[in-house]
mmCIF file of C-alpha atoms in Angstrom:
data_model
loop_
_atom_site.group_PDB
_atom_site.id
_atom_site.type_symbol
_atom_site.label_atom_id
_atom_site.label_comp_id
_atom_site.label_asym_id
_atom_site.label_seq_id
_atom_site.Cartn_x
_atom_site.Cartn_y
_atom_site.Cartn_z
ATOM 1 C CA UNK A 1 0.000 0.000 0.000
ATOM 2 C CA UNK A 2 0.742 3.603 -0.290
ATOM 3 C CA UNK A 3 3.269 4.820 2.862
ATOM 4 C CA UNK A 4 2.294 7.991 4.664
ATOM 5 C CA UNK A 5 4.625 9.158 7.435
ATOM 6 C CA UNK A 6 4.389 11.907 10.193
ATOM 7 C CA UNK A 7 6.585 13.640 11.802
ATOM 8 C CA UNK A 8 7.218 13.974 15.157
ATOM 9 C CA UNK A 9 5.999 10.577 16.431
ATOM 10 C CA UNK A 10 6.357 12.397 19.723
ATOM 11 C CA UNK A 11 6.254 15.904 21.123
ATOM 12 C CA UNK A 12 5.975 16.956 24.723
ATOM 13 C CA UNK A 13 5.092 21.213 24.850
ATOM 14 C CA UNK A 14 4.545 23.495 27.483
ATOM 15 C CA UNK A 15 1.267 24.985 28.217
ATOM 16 C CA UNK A 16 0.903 28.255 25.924
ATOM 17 C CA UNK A 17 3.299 26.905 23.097
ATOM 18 C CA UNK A 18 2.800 25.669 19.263
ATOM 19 C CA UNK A 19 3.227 22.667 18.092
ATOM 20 C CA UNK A 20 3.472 21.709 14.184
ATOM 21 C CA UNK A 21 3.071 17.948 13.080
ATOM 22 C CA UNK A 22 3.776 17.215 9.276
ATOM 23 C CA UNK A 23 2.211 14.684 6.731
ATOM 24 C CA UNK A 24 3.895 13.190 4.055
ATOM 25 C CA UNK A 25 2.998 11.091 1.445
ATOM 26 C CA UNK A 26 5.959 9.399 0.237
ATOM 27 C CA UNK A 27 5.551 7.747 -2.807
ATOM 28 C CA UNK A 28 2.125 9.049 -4.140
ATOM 29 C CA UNK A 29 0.642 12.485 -4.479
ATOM 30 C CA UNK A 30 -2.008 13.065 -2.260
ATOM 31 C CA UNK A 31 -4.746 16.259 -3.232
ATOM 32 C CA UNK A 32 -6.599 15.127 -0.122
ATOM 33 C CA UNK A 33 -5.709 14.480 3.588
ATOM 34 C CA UNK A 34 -7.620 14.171 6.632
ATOM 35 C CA UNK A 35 -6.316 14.943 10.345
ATOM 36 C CA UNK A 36 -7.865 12.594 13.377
ATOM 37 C CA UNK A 37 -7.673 12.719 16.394
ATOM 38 C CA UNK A 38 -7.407 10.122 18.760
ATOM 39 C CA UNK A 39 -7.589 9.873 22.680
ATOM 40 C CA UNK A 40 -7.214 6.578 24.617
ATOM 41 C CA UNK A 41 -9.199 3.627 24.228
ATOM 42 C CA UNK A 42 -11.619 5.899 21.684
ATOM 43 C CA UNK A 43 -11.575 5.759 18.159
ATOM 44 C CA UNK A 44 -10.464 8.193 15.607
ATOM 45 C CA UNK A 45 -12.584 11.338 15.428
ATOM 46 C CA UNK A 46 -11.859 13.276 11.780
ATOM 47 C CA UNK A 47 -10.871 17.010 12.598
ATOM 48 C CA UNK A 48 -10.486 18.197 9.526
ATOM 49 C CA UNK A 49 -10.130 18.013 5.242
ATOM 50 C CA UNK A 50 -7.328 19.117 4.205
ATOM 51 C CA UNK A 51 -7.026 19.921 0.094
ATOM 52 C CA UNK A 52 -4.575 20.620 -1.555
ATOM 53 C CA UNK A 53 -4.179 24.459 -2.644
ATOM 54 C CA UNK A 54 -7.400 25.560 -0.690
ATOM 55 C CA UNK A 55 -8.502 26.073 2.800
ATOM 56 C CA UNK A 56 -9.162 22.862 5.330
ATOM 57 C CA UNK A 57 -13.073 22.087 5.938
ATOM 58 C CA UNK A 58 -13.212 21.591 9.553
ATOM 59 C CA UNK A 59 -15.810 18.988 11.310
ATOM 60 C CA UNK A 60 -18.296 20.814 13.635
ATOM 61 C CA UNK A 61 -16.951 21.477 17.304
ATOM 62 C CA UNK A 62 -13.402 21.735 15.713
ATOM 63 C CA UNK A 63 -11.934 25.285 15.963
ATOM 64 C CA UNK A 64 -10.042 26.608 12.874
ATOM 65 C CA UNK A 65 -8.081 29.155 14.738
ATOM 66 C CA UNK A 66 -6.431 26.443 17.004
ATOM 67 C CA UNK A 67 -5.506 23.881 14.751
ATOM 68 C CA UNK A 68 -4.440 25.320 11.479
ATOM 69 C CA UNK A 69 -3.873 23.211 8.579
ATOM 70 C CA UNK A 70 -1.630 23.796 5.403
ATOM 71 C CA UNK A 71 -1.594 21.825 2.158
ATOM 72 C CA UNK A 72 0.641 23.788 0.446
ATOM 73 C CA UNK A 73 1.966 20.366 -1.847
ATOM 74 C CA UNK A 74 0.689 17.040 -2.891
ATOM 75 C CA UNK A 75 2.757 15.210 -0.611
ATOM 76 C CA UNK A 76 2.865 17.879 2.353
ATOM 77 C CA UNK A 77 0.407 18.368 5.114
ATOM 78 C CA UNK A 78 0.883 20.336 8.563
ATOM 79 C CA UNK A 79 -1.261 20.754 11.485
ATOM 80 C CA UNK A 80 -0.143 23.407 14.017
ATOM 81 C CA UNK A 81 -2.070 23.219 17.165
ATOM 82 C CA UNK A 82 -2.043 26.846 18.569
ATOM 83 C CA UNK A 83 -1.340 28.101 22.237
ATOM 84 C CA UNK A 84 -1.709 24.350 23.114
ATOM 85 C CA UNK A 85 -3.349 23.466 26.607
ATOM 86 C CA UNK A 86 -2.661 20.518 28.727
ATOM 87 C CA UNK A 87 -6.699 19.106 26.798
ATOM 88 C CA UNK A 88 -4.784 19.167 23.493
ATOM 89 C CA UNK A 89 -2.785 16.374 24.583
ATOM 90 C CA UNK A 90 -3.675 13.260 22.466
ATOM 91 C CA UNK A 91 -2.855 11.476 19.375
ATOM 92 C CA UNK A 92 -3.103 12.930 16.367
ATOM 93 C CA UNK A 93 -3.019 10.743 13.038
ATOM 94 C CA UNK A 94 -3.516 12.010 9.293
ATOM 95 C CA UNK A 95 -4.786 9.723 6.460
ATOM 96 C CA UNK A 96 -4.463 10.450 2.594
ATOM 97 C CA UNK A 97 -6.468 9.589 -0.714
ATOM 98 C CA UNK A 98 -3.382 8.294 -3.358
ATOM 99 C CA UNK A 99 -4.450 10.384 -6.602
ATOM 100 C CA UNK A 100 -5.794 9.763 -9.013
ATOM 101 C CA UNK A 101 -6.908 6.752 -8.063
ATOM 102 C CA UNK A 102 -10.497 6.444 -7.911
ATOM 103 C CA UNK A 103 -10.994 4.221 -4.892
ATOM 104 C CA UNK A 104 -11.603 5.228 -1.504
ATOM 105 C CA UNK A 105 -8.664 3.293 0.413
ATOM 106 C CA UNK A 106 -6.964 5.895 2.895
ATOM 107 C CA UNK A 107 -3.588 5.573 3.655
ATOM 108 C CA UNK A 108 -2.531 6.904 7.746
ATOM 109 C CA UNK A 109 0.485 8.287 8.771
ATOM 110 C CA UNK A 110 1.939 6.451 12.356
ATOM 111 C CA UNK A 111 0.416 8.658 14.415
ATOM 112 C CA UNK A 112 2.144 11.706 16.604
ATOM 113 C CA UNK A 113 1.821 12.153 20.628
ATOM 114 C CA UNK A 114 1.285 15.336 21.742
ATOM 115 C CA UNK A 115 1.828 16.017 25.494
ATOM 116 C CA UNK A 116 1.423 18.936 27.226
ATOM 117 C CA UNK A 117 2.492 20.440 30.737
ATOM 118 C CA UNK B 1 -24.857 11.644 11.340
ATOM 119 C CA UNK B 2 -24.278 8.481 10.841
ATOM 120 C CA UNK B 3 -23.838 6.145 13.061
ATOM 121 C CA UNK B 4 -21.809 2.865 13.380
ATOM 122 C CA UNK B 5 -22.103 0.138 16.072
ATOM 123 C CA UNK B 6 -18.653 -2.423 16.029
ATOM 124 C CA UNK B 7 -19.256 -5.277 18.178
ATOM 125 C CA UNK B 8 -17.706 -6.858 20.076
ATOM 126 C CA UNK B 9 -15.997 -4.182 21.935
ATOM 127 C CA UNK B 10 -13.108 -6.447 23.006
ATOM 128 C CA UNK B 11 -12.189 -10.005 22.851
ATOM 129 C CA UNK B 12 -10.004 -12.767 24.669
ATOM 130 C CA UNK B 13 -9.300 -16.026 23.413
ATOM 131 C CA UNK B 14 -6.843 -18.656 22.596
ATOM 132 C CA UNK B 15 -4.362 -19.032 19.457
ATOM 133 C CA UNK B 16 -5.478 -21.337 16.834
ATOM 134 C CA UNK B 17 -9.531 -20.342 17.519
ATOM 135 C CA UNK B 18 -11.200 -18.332 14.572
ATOM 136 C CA UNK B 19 -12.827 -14.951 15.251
ATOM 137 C CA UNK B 20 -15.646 -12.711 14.216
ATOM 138 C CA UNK B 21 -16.582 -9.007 14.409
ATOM 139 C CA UNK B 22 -19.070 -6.941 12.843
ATOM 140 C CA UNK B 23 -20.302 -3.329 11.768
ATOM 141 C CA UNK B 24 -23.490 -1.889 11.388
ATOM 142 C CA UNK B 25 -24.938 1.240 10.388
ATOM 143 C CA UNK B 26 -27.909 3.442 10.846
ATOM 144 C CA UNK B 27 -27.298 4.104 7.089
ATOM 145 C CA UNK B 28 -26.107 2.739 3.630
ATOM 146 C CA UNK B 29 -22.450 3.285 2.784
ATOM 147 C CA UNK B 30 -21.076 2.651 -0.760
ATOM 148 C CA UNK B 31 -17.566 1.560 0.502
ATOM 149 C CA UNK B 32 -16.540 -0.257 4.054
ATOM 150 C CA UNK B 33 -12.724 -0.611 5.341
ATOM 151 C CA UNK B 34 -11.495 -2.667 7.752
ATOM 152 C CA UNK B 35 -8.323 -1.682 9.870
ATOM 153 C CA UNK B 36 -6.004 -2.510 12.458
ATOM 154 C CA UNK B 37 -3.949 -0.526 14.776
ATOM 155 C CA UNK B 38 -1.131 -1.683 17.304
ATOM 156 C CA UNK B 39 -0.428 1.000 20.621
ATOM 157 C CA UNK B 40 0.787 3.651 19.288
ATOM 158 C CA UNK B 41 0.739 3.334 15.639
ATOM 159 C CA UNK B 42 -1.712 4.293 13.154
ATOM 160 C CA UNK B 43 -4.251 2.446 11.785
ATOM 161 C CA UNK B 44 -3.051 -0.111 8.751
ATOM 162 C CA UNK B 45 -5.706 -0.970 6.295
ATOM 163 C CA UNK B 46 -6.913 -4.242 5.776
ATOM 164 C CA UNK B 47 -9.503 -5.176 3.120
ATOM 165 C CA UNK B 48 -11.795 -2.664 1.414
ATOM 166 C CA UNK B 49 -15.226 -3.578 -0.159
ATOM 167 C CA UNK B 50 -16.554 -1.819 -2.612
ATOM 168 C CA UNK B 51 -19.869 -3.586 -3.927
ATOM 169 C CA UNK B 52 -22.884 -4.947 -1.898
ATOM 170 C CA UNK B 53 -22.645 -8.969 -1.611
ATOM 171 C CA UNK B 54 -18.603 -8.679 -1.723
ATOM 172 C CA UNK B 55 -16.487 -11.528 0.130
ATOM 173 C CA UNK B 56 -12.633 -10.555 0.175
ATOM 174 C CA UNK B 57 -9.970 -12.734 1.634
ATOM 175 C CA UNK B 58 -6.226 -11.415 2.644
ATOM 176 C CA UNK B 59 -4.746 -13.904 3.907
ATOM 177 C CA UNK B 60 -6.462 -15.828 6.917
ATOM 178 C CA UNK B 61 -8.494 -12.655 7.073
ATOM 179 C CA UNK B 62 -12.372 -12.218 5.199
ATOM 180 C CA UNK B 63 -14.423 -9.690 5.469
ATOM 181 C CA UNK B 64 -17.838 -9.593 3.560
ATOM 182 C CA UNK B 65 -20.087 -6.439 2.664
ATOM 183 C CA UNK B 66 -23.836 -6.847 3.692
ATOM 184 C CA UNK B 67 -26.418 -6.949 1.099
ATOM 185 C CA UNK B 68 -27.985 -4.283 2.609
ATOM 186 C CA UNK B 69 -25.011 -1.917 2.111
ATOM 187 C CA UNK B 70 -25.538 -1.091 6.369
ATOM 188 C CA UNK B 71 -23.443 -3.584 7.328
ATOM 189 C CA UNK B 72 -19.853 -5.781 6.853
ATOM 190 C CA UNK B 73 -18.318 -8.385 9.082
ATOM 191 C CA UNK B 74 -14.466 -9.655 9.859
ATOM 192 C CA UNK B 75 -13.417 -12.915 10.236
ATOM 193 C CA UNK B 76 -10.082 -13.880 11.671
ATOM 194 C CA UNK B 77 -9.255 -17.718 10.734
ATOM 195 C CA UNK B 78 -6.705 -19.693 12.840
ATOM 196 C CA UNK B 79 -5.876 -16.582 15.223
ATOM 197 C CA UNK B 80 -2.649 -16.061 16.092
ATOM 198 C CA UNK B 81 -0.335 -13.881 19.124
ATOM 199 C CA UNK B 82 0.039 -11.086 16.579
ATOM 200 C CA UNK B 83 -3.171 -10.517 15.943
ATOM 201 C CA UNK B 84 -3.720 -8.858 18.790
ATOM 202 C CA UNK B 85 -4.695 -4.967 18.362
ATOM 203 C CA UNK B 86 -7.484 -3.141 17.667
ATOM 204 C CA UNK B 87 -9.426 -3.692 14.619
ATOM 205 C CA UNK B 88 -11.861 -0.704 13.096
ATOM 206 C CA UNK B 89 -14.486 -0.834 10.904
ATOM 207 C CA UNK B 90 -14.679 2.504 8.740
ATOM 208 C CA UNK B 91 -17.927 3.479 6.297
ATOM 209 C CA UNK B 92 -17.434 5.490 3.581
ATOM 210 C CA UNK B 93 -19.336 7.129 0.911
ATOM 211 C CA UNK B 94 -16.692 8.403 -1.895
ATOM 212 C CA UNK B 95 -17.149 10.057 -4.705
ATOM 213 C CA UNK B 96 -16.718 13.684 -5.859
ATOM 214 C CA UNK B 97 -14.133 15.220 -3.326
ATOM 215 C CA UNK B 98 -15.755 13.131 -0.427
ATOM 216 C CA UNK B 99 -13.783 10.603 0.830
ATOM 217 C CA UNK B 100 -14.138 10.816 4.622
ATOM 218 C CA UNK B 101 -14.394 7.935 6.611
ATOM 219 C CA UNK B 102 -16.423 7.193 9.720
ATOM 220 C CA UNK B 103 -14.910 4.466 12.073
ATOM 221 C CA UNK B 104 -16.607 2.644 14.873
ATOM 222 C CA UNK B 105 -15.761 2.385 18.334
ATOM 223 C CA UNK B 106 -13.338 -0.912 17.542
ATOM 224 C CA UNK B 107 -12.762 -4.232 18.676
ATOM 225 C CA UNK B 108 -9.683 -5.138 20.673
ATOM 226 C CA UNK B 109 -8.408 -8.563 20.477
ATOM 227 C CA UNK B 110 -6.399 -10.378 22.760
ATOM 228 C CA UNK B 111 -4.964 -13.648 21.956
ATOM 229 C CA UNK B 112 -3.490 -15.956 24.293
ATOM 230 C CA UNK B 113 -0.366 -18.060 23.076
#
């Protein structure tokens, strides 16, 4: 299958700081990625859309000003979780869509850990 | 919006016995995915189905898409210590720029050598 990879697997913050966590697709070009979010024991909860050259479609309850997405490439997404709070702490996971493929398998990254103090 | 109930919610048995979960959902879906994730990874795709009636193998794993389009089971066949993890069904209905999935609650498996 396709490989998707995120970077940093792991990221401990202090309260008040930013945090930015990168998706890659590796060896496919990806016009559209999706961030999750994960906390433990729960399943994945979809954040956001993220397409390539245009602004992120957020899911309801899911500020835009906190987490900011950029998909400035076809292999390059970034979420940057804002002022982060000791509640942001979870696992964050993005997922792409190999183009132009016209089936719906998505691909996930490995998944980042965000802690913060 | 829509809704979908994975049972069981966790499991415990021994290697070499054959296993079973299922998905349903309060509505149709036009694609179902099944997935596994280990602690601390993401989730690794399994089988996708893409037509109503569907039976895919891959490997000791099958997973079938319900005639109804509102459901899809997983079947685990001579289980084995690295099985264990957390499997996720995930509905899905592409097409245009929609490709979003939504996952239910998972099944963790335990299997004991």
């Amino acid at each position: 299958g396709a490989v998707v990879s995120q970077h940093p697997s792991r990221v401990i913050c202090k309260s008040g700081t930013s945090v930015k966590i990168e998706c890659r697709s590796l060896d496919f070009q990806a016009t559209t990625m999706f961030w999750y979010r994960q906390f433990p024991k729960q399943s994945l909860m979809l954040m956001a859309t993220s397409n390539e050259g245009s602004k992120a479609t957020y899911e309801q309850g899911v500020e835009k000003d906190k987490f900011l997405i950029n998909h400035a490439s076809l292999t390059l997404s970034t979420l940057t979780v804002t002022s982060a709070h000791p509640e942001d702490s979870s696992f964050y996971i993005c997922s792409a869509r190999a183009a132009p493929r016209n089936t719906g398998e998505l691909f996930f990254g490995e998944g980042s850990r965000l802690t913060v103090l | 919006g829509q809704q979908l109930n994975q049972s069981p919610q966790s499991m415990f048995i021994q290697e070499g016995e054959d296993v079973s979960m299922n998905c349903t959902s309060s509505s149709i879906f036009n694609t179902w995915l099944w997935y596994k994730q280990d602690p601390g990874e993401g989730p690794v795709l399994l089988i996708a189905l893409y037509k109503a009636g569907e039976l895919t193998s891959n490997g000791r794993l099958t997973a079938q898409f319900g005639i109804t389009r509102k459901d899809s089971f997983l079947n685990i066949s001579a289980s084995i210590p690295s099985d264990v993890g957390i499997y996720f069904c995930a509905g899905q209905n592409s097409g245009g720029s929609n490709y979003k999935l939504t996952f239910g609650k998972g099944t963790l498996l335990t299997v004991n050598p």
